[in-house]
Coordinates of N, CA and C in Angstrom, one line a residue:
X1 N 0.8 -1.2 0.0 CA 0.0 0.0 0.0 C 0.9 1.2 0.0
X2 N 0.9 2.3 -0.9 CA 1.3 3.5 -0.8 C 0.9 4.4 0.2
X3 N 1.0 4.4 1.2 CA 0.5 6.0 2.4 C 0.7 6.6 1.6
X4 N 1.7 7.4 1.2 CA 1.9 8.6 1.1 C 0.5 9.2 0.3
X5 N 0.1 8.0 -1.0 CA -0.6 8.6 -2.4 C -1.9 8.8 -1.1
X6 N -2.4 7.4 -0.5 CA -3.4 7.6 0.4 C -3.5 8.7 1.1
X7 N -2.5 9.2 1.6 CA -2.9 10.3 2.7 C -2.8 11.8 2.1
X8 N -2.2 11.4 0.8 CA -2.3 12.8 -0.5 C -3.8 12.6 -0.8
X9 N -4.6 11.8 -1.2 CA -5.9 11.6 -1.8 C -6.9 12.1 -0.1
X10 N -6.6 11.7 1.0 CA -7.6 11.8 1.6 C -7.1 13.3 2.1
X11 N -6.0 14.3 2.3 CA -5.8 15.7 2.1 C -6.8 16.4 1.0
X12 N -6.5 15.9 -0.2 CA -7.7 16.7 -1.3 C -8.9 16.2 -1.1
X13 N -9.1 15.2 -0.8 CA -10.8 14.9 -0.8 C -11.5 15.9 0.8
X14 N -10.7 16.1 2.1 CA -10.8 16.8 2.8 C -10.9 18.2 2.6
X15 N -10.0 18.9 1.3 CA -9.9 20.0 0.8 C -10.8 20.4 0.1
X16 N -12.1 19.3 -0.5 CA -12.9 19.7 -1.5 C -13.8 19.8 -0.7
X17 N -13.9 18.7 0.4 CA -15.5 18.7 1.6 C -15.6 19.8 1.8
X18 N -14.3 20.6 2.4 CA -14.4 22.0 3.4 C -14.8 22.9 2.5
X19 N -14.6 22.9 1.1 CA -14.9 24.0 0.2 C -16.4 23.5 0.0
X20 N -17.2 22.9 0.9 CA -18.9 22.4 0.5 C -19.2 21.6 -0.9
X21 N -17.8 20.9 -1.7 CA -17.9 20.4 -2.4 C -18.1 18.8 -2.6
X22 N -18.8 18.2 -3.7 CA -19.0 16.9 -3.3 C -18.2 16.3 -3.9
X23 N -17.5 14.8 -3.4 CA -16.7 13.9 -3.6 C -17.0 13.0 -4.5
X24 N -16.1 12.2 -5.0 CA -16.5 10.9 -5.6 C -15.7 10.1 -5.1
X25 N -16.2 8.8 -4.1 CA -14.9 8.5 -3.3 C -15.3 7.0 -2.9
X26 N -14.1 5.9 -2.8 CA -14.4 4.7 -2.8 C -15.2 4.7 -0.9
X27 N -16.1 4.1 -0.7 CA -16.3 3.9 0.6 C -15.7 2.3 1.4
X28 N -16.3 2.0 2.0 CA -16.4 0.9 2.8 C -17.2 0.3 2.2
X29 N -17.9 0.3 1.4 CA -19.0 -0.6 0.7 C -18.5 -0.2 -1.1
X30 N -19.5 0.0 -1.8 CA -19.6 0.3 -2.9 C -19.0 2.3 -3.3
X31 N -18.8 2.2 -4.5 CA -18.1 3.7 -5.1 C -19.4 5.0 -4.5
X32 N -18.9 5.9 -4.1 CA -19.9 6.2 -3.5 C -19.8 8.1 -4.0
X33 N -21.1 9.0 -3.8 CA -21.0 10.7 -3.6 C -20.9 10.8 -2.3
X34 N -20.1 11.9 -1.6 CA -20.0 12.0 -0.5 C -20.3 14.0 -0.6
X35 N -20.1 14.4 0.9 CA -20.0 15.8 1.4 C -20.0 16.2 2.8
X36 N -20.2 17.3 3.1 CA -20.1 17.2 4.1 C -21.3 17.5 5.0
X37 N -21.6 16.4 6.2 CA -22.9 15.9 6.3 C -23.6 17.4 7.2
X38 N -22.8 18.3 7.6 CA -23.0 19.3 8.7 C -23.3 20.6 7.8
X39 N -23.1 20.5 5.9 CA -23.4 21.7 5.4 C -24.5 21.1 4.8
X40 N -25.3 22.0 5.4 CA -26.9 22.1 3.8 C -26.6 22.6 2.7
X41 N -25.8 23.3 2.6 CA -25.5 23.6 1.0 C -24.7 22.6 0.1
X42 N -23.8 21.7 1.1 CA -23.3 20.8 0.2 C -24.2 19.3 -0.1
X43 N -25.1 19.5 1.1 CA -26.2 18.0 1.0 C -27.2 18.7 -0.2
X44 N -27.7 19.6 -0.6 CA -28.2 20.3 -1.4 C -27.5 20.2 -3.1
X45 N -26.3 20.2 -3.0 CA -25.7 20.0 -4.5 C -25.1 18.8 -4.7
X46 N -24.8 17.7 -3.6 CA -25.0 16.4 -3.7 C -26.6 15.6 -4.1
X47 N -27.6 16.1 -4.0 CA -29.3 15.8 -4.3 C -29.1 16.7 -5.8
X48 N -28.8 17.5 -5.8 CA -29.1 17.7 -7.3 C -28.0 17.1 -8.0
X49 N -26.8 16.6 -8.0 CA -26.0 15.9 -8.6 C -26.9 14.3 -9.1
X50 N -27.0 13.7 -8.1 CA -27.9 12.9 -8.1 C -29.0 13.1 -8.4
X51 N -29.7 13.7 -8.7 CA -31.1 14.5 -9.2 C -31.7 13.4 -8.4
X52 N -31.7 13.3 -7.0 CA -32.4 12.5 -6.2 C -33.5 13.5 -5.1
X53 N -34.8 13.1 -5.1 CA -35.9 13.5 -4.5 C -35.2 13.7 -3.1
X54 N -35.6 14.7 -2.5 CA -35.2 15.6 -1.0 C -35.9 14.5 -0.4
X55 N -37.0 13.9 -0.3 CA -37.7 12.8 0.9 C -36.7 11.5 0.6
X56 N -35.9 11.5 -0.1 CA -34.6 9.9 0.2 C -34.1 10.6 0.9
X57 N -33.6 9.9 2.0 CA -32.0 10.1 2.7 C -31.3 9.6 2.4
X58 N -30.2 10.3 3.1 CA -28.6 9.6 2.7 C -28.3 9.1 3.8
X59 N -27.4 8.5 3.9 CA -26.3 8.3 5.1 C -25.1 8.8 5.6
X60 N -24.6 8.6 7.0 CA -23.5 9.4 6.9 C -22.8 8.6 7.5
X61 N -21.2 8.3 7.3 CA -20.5 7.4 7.6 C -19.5 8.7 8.8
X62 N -19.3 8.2 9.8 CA -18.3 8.6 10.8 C -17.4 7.9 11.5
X63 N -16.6 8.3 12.1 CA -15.0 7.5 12.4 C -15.1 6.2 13.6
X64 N -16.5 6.7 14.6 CA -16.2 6.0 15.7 C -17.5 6.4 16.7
X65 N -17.3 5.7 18.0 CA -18.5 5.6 18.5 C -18.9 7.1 19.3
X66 N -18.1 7.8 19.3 CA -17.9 9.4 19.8 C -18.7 9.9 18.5
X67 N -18.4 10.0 17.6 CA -18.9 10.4 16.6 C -20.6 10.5 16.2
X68 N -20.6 9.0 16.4 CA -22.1 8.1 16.6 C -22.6 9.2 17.5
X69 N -22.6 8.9 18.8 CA -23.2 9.4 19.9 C -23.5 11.1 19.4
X70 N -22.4 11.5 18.7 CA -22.9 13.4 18.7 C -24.0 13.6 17.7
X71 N -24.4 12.2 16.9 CA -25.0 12.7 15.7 C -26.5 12.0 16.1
X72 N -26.3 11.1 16.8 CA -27.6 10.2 17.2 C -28.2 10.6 18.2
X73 N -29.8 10.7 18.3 CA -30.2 11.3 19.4 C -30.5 9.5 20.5
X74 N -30.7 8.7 19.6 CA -30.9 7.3 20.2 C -29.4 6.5 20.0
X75 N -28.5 6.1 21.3 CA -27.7 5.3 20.7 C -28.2 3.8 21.5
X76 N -27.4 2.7 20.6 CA -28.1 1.2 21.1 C -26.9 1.1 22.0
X77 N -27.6 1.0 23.3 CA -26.5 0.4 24.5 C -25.7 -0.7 24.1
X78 N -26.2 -1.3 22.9 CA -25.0 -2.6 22.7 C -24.1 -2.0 22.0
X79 N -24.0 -0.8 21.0 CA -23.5 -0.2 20.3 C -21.7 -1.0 20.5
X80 N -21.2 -0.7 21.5 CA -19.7 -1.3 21.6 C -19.6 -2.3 21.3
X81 N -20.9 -3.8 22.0 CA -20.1 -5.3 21.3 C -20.6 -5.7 20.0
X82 N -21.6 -4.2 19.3 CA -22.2 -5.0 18.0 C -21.1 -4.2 17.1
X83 N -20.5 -3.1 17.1 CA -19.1 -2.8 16.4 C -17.7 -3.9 16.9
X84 N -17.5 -4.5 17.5 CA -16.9 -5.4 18.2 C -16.7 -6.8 17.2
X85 N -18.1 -6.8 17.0 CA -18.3 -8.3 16.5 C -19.3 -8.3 15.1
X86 N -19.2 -7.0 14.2 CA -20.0 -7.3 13.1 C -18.8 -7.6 12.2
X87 N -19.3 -8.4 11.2 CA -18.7 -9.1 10.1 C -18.1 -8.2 8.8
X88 N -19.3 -7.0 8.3 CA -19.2 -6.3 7.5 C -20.1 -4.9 7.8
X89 N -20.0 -3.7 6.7 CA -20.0 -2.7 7.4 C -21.7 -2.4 7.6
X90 N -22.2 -2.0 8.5 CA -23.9 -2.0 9.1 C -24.1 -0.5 9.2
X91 N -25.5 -0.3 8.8 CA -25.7 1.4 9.0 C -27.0 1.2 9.7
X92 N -26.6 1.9 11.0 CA -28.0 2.0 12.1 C -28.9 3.0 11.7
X93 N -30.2 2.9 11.3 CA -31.1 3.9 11.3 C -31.6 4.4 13.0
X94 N -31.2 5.6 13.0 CA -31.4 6.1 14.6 C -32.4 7.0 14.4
X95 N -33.7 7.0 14.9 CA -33.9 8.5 15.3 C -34.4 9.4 15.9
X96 N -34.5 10.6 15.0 CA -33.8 12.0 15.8 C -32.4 11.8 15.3
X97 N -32.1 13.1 15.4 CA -30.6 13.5 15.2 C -30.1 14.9 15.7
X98 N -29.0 14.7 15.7 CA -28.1 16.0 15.9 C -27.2 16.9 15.3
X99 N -27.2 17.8 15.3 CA -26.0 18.7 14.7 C -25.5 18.2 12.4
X100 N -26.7 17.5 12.0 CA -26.8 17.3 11.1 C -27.3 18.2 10.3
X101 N -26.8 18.3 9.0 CA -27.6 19.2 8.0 C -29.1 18.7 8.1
X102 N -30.3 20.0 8.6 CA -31.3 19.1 8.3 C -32.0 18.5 7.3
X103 N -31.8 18.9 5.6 CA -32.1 18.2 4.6 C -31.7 17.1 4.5
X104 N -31.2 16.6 5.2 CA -30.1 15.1 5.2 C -30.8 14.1 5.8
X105 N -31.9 14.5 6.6 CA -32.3 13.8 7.0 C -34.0 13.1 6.6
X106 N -34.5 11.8 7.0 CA -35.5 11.1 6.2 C -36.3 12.0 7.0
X107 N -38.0 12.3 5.7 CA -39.6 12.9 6.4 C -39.9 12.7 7.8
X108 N -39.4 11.6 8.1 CA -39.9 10.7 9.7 C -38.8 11.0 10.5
X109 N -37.7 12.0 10.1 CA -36.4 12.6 11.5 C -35.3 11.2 11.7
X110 N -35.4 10.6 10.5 CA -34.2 9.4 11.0 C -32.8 9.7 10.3
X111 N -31.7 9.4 10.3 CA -30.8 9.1 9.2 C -29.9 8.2 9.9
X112 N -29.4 7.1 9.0 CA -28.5 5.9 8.9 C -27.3 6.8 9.3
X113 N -26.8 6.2 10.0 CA -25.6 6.1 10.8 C -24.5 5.1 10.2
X114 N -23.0 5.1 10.2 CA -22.4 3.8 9.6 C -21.0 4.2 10.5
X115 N -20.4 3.3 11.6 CA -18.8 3.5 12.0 C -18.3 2.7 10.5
X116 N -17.8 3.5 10.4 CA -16.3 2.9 9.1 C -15.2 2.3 10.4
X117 N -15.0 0.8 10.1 CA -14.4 0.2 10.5 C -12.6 -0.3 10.4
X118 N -12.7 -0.5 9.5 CA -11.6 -1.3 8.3 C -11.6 -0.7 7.2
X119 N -12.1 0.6 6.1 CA -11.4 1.3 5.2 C -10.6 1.9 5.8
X120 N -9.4 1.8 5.3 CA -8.3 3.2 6.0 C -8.8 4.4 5.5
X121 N -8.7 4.4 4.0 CA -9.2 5.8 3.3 C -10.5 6.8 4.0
X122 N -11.0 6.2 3.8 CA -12.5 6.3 4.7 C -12.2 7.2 6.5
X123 N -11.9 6.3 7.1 CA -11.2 6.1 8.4 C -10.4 7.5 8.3
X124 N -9.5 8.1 7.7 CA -8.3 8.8 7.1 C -9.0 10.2 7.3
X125 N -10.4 10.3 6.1 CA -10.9 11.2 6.1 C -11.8 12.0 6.9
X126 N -12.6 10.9 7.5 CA -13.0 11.2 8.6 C -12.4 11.7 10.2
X127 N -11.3 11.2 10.4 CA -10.5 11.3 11.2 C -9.5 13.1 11.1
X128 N -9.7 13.3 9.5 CA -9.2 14.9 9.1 C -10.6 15.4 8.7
X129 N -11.4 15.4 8.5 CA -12.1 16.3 8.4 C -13.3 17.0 9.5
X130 N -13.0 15.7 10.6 CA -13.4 15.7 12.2 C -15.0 15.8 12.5
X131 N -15.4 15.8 11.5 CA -17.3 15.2 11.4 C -17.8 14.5 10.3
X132 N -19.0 14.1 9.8 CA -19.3 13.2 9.4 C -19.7 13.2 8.1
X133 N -19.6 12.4 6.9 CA -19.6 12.6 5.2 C -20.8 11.9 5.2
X134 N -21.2 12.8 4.3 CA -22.3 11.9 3.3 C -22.1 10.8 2.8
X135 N -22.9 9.7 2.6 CA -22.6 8.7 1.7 C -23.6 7.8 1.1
X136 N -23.8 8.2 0.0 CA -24.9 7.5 -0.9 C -24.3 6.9 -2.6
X137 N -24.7 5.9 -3.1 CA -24.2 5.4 -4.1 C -24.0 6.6 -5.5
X138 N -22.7 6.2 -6.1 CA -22.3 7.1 -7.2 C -23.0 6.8 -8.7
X139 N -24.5 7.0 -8.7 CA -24.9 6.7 -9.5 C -26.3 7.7 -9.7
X140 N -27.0 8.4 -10.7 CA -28.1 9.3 -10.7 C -29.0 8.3 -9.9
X141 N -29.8 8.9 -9.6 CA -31.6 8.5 -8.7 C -31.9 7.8 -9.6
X142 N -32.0 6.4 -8.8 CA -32.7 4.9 -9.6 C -32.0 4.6 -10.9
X143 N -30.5 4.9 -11.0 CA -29.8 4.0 -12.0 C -29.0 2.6 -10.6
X144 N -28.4 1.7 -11.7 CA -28.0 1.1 -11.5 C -26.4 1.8 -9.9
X145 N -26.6 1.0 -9.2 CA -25.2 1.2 -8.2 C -23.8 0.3 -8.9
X146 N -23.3 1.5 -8.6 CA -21.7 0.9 -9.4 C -20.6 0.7 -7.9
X147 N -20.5 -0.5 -8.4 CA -19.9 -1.6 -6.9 C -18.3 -0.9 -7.2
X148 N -17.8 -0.8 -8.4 CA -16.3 -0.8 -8.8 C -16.1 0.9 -9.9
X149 N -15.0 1.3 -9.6 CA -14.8 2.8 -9.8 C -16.0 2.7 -11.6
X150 N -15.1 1.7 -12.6 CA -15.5 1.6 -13.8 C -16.5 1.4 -14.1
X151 N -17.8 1.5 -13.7 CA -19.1 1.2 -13.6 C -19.7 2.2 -13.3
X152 N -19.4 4.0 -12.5 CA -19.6 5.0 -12.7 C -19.9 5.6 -13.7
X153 N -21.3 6.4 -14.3 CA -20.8 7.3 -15.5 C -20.3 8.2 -15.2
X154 N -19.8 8.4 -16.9 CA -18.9 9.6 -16.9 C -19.7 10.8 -16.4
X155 N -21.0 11.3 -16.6 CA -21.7 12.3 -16.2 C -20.9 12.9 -14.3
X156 N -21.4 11.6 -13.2 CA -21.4 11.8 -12.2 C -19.9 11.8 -12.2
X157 N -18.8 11.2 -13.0 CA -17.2 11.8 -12.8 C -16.8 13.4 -12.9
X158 N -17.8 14.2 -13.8 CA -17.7 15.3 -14.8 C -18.4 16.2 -13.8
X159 N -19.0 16.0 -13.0 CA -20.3 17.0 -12.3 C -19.6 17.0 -10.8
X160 N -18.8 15.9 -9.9 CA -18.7 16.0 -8.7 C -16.9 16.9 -8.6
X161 N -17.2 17.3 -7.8 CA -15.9 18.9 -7.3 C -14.8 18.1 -7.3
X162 N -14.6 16.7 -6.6 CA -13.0 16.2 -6.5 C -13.6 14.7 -7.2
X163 N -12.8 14.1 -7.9 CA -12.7 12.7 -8.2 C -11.8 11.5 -7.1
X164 N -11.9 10.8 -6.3 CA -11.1 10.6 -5.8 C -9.9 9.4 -6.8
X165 N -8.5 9.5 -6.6 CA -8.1 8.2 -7.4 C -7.7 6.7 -7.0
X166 N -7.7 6.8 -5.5 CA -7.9 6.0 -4.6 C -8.1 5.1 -4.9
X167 N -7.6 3.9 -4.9 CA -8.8 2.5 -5.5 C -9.8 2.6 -6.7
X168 N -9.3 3.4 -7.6 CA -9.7 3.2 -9.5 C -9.6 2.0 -9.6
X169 N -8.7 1.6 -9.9 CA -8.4 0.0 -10.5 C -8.5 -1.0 -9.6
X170 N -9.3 -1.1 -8.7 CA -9.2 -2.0 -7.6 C -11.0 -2.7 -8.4
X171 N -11.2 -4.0 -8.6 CA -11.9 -4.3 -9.0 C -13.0 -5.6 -8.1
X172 N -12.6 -5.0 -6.9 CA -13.2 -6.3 -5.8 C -14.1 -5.7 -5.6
X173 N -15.2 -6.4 -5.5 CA -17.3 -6.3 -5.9 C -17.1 -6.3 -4.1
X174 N -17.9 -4.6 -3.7 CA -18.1 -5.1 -2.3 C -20.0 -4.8 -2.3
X175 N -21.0 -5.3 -1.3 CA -22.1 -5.5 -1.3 C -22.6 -4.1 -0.6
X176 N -23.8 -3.7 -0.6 CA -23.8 -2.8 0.2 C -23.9 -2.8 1.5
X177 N -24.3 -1.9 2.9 CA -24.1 -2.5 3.7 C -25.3 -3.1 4.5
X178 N -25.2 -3.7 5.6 CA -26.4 -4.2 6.2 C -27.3 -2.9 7.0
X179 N -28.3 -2.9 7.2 CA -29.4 -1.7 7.7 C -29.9 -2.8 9.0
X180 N -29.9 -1.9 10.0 CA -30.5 -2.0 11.2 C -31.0 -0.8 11.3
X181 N -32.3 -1.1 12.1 CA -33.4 0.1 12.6 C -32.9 0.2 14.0
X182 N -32.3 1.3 14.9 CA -32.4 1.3 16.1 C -33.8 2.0 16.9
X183 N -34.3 1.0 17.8 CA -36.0 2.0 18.2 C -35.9 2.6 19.2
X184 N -36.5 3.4 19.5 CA -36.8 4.3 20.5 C -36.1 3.9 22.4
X185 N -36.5 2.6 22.1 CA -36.0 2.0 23.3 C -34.5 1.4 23.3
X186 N -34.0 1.7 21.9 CA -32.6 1.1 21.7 C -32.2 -0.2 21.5
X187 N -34.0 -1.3 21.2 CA -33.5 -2.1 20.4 C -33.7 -2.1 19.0
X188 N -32.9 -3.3 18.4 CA -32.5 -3.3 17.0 C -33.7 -4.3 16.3
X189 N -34.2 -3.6 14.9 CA -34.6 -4.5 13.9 C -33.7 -4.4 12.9
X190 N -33.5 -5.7 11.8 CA -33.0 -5.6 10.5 C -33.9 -5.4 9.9
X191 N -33.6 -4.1 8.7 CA -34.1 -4.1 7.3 C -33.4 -4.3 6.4
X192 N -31.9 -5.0 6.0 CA -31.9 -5.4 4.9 C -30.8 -5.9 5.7
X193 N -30.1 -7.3 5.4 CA -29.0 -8.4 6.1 C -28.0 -8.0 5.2

């Protein structure tokens, strides 16, 4: 693995967040648009990039369970041994929320939550840009999700402020991630495994 190129890519892609600009950046799951989850102006030209309806939400991936807690108004008391011991990467629908852009969030006051575990890149950015990114697939509203950089159109490469180069050529199909509902009381349902 190159650091240096890595930690050059997650410098610019932090460079472009702060300027409210939206990303094009490999995630922990599939190729993904990102921004930054605390400006409404940049969750506003991430939705029109995606010409995706304001009533979808997005998700927001953050570094860790501090992170979690600032953004969630419900967190799941198991929250520590179910990051401990999940398999692959899970996005908690919590809600209520905090200190989020509020167009970012679903009609009904929820948005998915995701700790980034095991991407470093991911991990990297978050960790420098010190709050929480958007993250929704790099593909227009109701096309196909593109698992691998090359499966992107060129449109959404041409339209988003930074391209990341990060894992272009990396061609490993990852799935998306698993959805748990956290409830009111802080237990969990699955909506998609």
């Amino acid at each position: 693995m190159n650091h240096k190129f890595l930690r050059s890519e997650a410098d610019a892609a932090v460079d472009a967040l702060l300027l409210q600009e939206v990303i094009l950046y490999p995630t922990d799951t599939v190729w993904g648009l990102g921004c930054d989850a605390e400006s409404p102006r940049a969750v506003e030209a991430l939705y029109q990039l995606k010409a995706r309806p304001a009533e979808k939400a997005c998700i927001v991936l953050v570094a860790d369970e501090a992170m979690f807690a600032r953004y969630a108004a419900v967190v799941p008391p198991s929250l520590p041994e179910l990051l401990a011991t999940q398999e692959r990467p899970t996005t908690y629908v919590v809600p209520g929320s905090r200190h989020l852009a509020p167009n970012l969030l679903a009609p009904d006051g929820t948005i998915g939550l995701r700790v980034v575990l095991h991407d470093e890149f991911c991990r990297l950015v978050l960790r420098r840009l010190g709050h929480g990114l958007v993250s929704t697939s790099a593909n227009k509203s109701g096309q196909p999700t593109a698992a691998i950089y090359s499966e992107i159109a060129p449109e959404i490469s041409r339209e988003a402020g930074y391209v990341v180069s990060w894992r272009q050529d990396d061609t490993t199909r990852a799935a998306p991630s698993r959805v748990v509902r956290v409830l009111a009381d802080g237990t969990l349902a699955v909506l998609r495994a």
